[in-house]
mmCIF file of C-alpha atoms in Angstrom:
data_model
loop_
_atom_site.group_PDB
_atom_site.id
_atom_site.type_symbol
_atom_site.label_atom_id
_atom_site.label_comp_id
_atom_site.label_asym_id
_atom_site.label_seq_id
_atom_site.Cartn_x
_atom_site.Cartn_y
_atom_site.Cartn_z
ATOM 1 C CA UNK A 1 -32.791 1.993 22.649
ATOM 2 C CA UNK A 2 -32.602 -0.145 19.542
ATOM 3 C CA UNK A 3 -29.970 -3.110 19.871
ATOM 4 C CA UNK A 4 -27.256 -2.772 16.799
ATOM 5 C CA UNK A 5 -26.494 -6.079 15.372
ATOM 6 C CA UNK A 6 -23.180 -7.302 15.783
ATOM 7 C CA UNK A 7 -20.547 -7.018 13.589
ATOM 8 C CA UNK A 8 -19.612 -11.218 12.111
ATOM 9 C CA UNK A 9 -16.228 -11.930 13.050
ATOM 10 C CA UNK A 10 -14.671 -14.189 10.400
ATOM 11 C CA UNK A 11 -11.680 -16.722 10.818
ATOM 12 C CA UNK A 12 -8.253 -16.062 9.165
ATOM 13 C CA UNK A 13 -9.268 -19.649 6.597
ATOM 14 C CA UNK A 14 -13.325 -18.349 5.896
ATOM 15 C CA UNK A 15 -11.755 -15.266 4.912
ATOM 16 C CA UNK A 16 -9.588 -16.943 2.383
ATOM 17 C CA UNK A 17 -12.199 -19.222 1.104
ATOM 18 C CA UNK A 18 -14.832 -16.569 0.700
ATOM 19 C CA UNK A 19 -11.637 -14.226 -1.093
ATOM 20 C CA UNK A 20 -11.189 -16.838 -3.817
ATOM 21 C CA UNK A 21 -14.802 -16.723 -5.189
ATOM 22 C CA UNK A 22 -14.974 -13.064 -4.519
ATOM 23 C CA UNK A 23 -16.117 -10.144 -7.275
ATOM 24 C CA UNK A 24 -14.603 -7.465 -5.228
ATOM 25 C CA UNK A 25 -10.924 -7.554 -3.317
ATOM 26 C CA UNK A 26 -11.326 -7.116 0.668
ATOM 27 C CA UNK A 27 -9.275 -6.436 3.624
ATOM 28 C CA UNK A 28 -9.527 -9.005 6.692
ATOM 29 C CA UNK A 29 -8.616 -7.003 10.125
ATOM 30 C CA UNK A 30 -8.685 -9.170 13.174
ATOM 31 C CA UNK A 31 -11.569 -10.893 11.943
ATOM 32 C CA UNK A 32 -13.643 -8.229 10.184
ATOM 33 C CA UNK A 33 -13.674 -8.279 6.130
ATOM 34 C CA UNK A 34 -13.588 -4.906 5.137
ATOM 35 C CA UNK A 35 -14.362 -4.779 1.360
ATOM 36 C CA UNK A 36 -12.256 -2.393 -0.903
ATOM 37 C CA UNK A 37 -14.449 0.527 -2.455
ATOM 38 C CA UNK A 38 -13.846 1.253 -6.234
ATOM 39 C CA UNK A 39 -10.759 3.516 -7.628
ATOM 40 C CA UNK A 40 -11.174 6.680 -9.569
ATOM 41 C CA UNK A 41 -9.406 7.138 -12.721
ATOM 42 C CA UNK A 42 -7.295 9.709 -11.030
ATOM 43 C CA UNK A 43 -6.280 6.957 -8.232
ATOM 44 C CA UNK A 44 -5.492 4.405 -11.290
ATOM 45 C CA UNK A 45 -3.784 6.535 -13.342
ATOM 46 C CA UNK A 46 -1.201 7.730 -10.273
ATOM 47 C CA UNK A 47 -0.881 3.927 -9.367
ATOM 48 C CA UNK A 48 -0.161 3.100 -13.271
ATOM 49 C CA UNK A 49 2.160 5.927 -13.573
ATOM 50 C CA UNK A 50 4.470 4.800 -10.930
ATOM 51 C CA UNK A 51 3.992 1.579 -11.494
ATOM 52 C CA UNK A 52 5.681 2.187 -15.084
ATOM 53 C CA UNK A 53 8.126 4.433 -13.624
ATOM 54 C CA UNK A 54 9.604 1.608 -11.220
ATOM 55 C CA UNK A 55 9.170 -1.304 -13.757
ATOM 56 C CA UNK A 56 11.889 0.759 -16.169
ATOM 57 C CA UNK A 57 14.082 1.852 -13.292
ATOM 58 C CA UNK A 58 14.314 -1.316 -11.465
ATOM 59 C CA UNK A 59 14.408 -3.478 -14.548
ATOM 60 C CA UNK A 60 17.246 -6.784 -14.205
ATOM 61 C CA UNK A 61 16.740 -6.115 -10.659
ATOM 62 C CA UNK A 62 16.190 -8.398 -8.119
ATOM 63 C CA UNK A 63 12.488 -6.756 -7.424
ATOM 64 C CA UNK A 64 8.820 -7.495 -8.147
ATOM 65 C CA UNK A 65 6.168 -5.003 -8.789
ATOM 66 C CA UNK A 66 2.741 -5.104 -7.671
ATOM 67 C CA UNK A 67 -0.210 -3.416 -7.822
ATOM 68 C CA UNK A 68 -3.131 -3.585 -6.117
ATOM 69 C CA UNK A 69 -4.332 -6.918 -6.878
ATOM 70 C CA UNK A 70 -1.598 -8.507 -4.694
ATOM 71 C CA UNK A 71 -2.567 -9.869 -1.196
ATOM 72 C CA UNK A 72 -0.687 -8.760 1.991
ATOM 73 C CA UNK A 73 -0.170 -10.779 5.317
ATOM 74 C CA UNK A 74 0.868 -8.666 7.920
ATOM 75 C CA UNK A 75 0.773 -11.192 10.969
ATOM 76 C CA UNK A 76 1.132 -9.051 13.752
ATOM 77 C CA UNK A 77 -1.900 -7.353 13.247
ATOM 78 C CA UNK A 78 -3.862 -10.549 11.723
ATOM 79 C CA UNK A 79 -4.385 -8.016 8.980
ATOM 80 C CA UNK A 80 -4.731 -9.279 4.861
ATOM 81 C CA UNK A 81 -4.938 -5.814 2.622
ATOM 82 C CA UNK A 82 -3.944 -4.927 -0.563
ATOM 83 C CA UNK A 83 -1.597 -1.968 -1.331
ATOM 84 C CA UNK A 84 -1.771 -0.097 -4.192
ATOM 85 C CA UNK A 85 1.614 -0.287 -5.329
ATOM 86 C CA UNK A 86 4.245 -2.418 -3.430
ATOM 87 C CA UNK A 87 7.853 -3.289 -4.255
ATOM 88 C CA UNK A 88 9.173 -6.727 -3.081
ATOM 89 C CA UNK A 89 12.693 -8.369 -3.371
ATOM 90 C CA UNK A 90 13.193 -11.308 -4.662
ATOM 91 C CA UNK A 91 12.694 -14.070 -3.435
ATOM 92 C CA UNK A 92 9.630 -13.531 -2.661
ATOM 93 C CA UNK A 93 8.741 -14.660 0.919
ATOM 94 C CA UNK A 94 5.184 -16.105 0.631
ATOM 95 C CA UNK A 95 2.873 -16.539 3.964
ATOM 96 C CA UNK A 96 3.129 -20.372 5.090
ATOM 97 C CA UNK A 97 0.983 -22.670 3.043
ATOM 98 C CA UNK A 98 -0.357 -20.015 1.040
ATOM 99 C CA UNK A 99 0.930 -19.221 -2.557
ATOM 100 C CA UNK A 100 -1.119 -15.976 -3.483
ATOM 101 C CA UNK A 101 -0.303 -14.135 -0.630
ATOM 102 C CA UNK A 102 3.115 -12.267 0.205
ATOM 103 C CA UNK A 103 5.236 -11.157 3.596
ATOM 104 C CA UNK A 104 7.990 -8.766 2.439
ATOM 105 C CA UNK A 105 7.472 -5.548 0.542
ATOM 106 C CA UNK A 106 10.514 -3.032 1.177
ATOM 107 C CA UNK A 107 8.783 0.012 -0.243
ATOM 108 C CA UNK A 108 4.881 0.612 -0.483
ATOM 109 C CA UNK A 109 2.887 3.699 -2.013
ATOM 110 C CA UNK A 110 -0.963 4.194 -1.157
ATOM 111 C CA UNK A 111 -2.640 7.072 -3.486
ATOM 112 C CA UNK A 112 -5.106 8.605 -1.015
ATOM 113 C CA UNK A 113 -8.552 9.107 -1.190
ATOM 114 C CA UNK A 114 -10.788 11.172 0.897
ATOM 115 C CA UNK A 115 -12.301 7.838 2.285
ATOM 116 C CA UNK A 116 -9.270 5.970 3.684
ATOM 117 C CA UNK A 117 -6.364 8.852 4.071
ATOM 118 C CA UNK A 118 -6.640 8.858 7.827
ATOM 119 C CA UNK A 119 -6.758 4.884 7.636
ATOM 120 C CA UNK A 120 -3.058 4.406 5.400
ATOM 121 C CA UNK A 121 -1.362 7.572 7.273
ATOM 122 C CA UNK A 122 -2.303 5.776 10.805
ATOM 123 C CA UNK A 123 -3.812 2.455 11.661
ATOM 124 C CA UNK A 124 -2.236 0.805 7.963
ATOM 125 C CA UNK A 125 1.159 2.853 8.379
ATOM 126 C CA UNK A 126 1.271 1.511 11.803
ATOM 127 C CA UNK A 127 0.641 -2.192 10.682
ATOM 128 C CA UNK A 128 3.252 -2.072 7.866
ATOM 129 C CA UNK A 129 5.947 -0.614 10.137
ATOM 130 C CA UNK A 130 5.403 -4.150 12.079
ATOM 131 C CA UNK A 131 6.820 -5.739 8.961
ATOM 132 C CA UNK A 132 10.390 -6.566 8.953
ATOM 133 C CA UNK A 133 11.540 -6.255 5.499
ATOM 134 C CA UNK A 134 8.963 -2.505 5.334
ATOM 135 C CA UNK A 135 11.326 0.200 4.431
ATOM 136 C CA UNK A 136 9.790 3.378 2.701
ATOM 137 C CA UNK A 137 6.121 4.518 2.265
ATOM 138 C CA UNK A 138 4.960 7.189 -0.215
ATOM 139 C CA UNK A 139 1.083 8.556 0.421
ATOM 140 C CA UNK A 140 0.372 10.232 -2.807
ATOM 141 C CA UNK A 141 -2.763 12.798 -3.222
ATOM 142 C CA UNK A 142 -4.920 12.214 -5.723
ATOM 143 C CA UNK A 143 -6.692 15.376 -5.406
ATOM 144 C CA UNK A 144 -3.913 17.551 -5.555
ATOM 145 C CA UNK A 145 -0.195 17.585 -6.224
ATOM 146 C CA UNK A 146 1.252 16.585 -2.909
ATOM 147 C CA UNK A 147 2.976 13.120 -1.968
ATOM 148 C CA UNK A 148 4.615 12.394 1.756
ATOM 149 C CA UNK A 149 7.458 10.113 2.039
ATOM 150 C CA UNK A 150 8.652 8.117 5.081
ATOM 151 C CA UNK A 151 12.378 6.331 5.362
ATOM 152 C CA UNK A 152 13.292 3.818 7.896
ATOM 153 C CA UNK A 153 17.031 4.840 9.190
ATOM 154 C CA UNK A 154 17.153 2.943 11.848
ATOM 155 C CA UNK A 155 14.924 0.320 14.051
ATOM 156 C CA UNK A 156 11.695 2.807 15.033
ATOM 157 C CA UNK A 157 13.123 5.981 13.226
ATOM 158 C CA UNK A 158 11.571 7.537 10.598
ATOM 159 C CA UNK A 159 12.195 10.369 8.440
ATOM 160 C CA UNK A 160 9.078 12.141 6.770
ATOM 161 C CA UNK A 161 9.592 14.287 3.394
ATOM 162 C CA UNK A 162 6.899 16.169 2.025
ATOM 163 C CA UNK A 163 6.505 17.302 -1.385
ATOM 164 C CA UNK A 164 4.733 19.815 -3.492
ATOM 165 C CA UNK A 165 7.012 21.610 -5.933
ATOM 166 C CA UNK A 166 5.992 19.650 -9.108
ATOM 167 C CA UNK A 167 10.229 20.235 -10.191
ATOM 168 C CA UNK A 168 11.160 18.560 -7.120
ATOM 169 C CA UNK A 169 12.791 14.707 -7.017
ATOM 170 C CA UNK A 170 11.363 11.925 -4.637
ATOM 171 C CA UNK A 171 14.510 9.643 -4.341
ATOM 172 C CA UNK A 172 13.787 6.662 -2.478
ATOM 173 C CA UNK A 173 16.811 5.434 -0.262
ATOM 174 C CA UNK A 174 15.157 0.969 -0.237
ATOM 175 C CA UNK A 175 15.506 0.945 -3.742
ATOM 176 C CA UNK A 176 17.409 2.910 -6.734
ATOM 177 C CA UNK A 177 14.826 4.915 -7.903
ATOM 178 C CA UNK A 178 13.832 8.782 -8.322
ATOM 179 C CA UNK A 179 10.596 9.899 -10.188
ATOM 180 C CA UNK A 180 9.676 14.101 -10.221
ATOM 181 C CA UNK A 181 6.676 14.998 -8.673
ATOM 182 C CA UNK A 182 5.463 15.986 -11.704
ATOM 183 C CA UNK A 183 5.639 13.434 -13.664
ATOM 184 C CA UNK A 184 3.545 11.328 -11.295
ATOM 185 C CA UNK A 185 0.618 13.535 -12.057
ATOM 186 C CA UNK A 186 1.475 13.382 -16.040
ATOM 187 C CA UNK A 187 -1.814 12.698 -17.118
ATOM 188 C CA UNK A 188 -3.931 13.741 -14.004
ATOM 189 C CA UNK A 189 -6.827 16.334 -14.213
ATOM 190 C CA UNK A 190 -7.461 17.687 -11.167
ATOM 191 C CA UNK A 191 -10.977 18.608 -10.391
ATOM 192 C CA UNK A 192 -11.161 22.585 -9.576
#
């Protein structure tokens, strides 16, 4: 049997010293750096679309928009990641002693890809509900015409909506805003 070589386990500070001279943007998870593949232009164009859409609605608003270039600390699962859209009220609450990195989204969207879909619906969902401040989640397909929306009502309860009539309205219930299905895929071809 041939001996697999084992996986380098990375401190919470070489992490952030190796992500500041970094080309590519990469998760840390309990010690392992994960990096972060490449988008497609589908998987930018949803994440631009909605991140226009929330910049007009929630405009003189006490939020701030990010997208995917923002740095996550989630500390209960030692986990750094990078959503690809996240909505954060101001103040922001940065992590102790750090000034890129921030602690309180209320609402974050992840466009899914055939790679990580099973990581945001589980082991990420799981880690943001740990977050305090974490109130609504939209997964939106890239692929096809089909986002899933969860709402925090109450401490560990969860409502899930799904969505696939491109006439119907995804209202979000952490912050005032409502986009159509459709017009999230405005510009999207989808492959046949």
């Amino acid at each position: 049997m041939i001996a697999q070589p084992e996986t380098k386990r990375y401190t919470l500070d070489e992490y952030l010293e190796l992500e500041i001279t970094s080309e590519t943007r990469n998760e840390y998870c309990d010690g392992e750096i994960i990096p972060m593949t490449g988008g497609t232009p589908e998987h930018n164009e949803i994440a631009s679309i909605l991140n226009a859409a929330l910049r007009v609605s929630l405009k003189g608003k006490p939020y701030s928009i990010f997208v995917a270039d923002q740095r996550l600390w989630i500390p209960e699962r030692k986990l750094y990641t990078y959503p690809d859209v996240m909505v954060v009220p101001r103040p922001l609450e940065r992590q102790q002693g750090r000034t890129d990195t921030i602690t309180n989204p209320v609402m974050i969207a992840e466009v899914l890809s055939k790679s990580t879909k099973s990581y945001d619906r589980d082991e990420k969902f799981s880690a943001y509900r740990t977050i305090f401040t974490f109130q609504e989640y939209l997964l939106i397909d890239q692929y096809t015409a089909h986002v899933e929306q969860y709402s925090k009502t109450d401490s560990h309860k969860w409502i899930f909506t799904e969505y696939d009539d491109p006439e119907s309205y995804i209202s979000l219930s952490s912050i005032p805003f409502e986009i159509r299905l459709a017009d999230i895929y405005e510009s999207v071809e989808f492959e046949p």
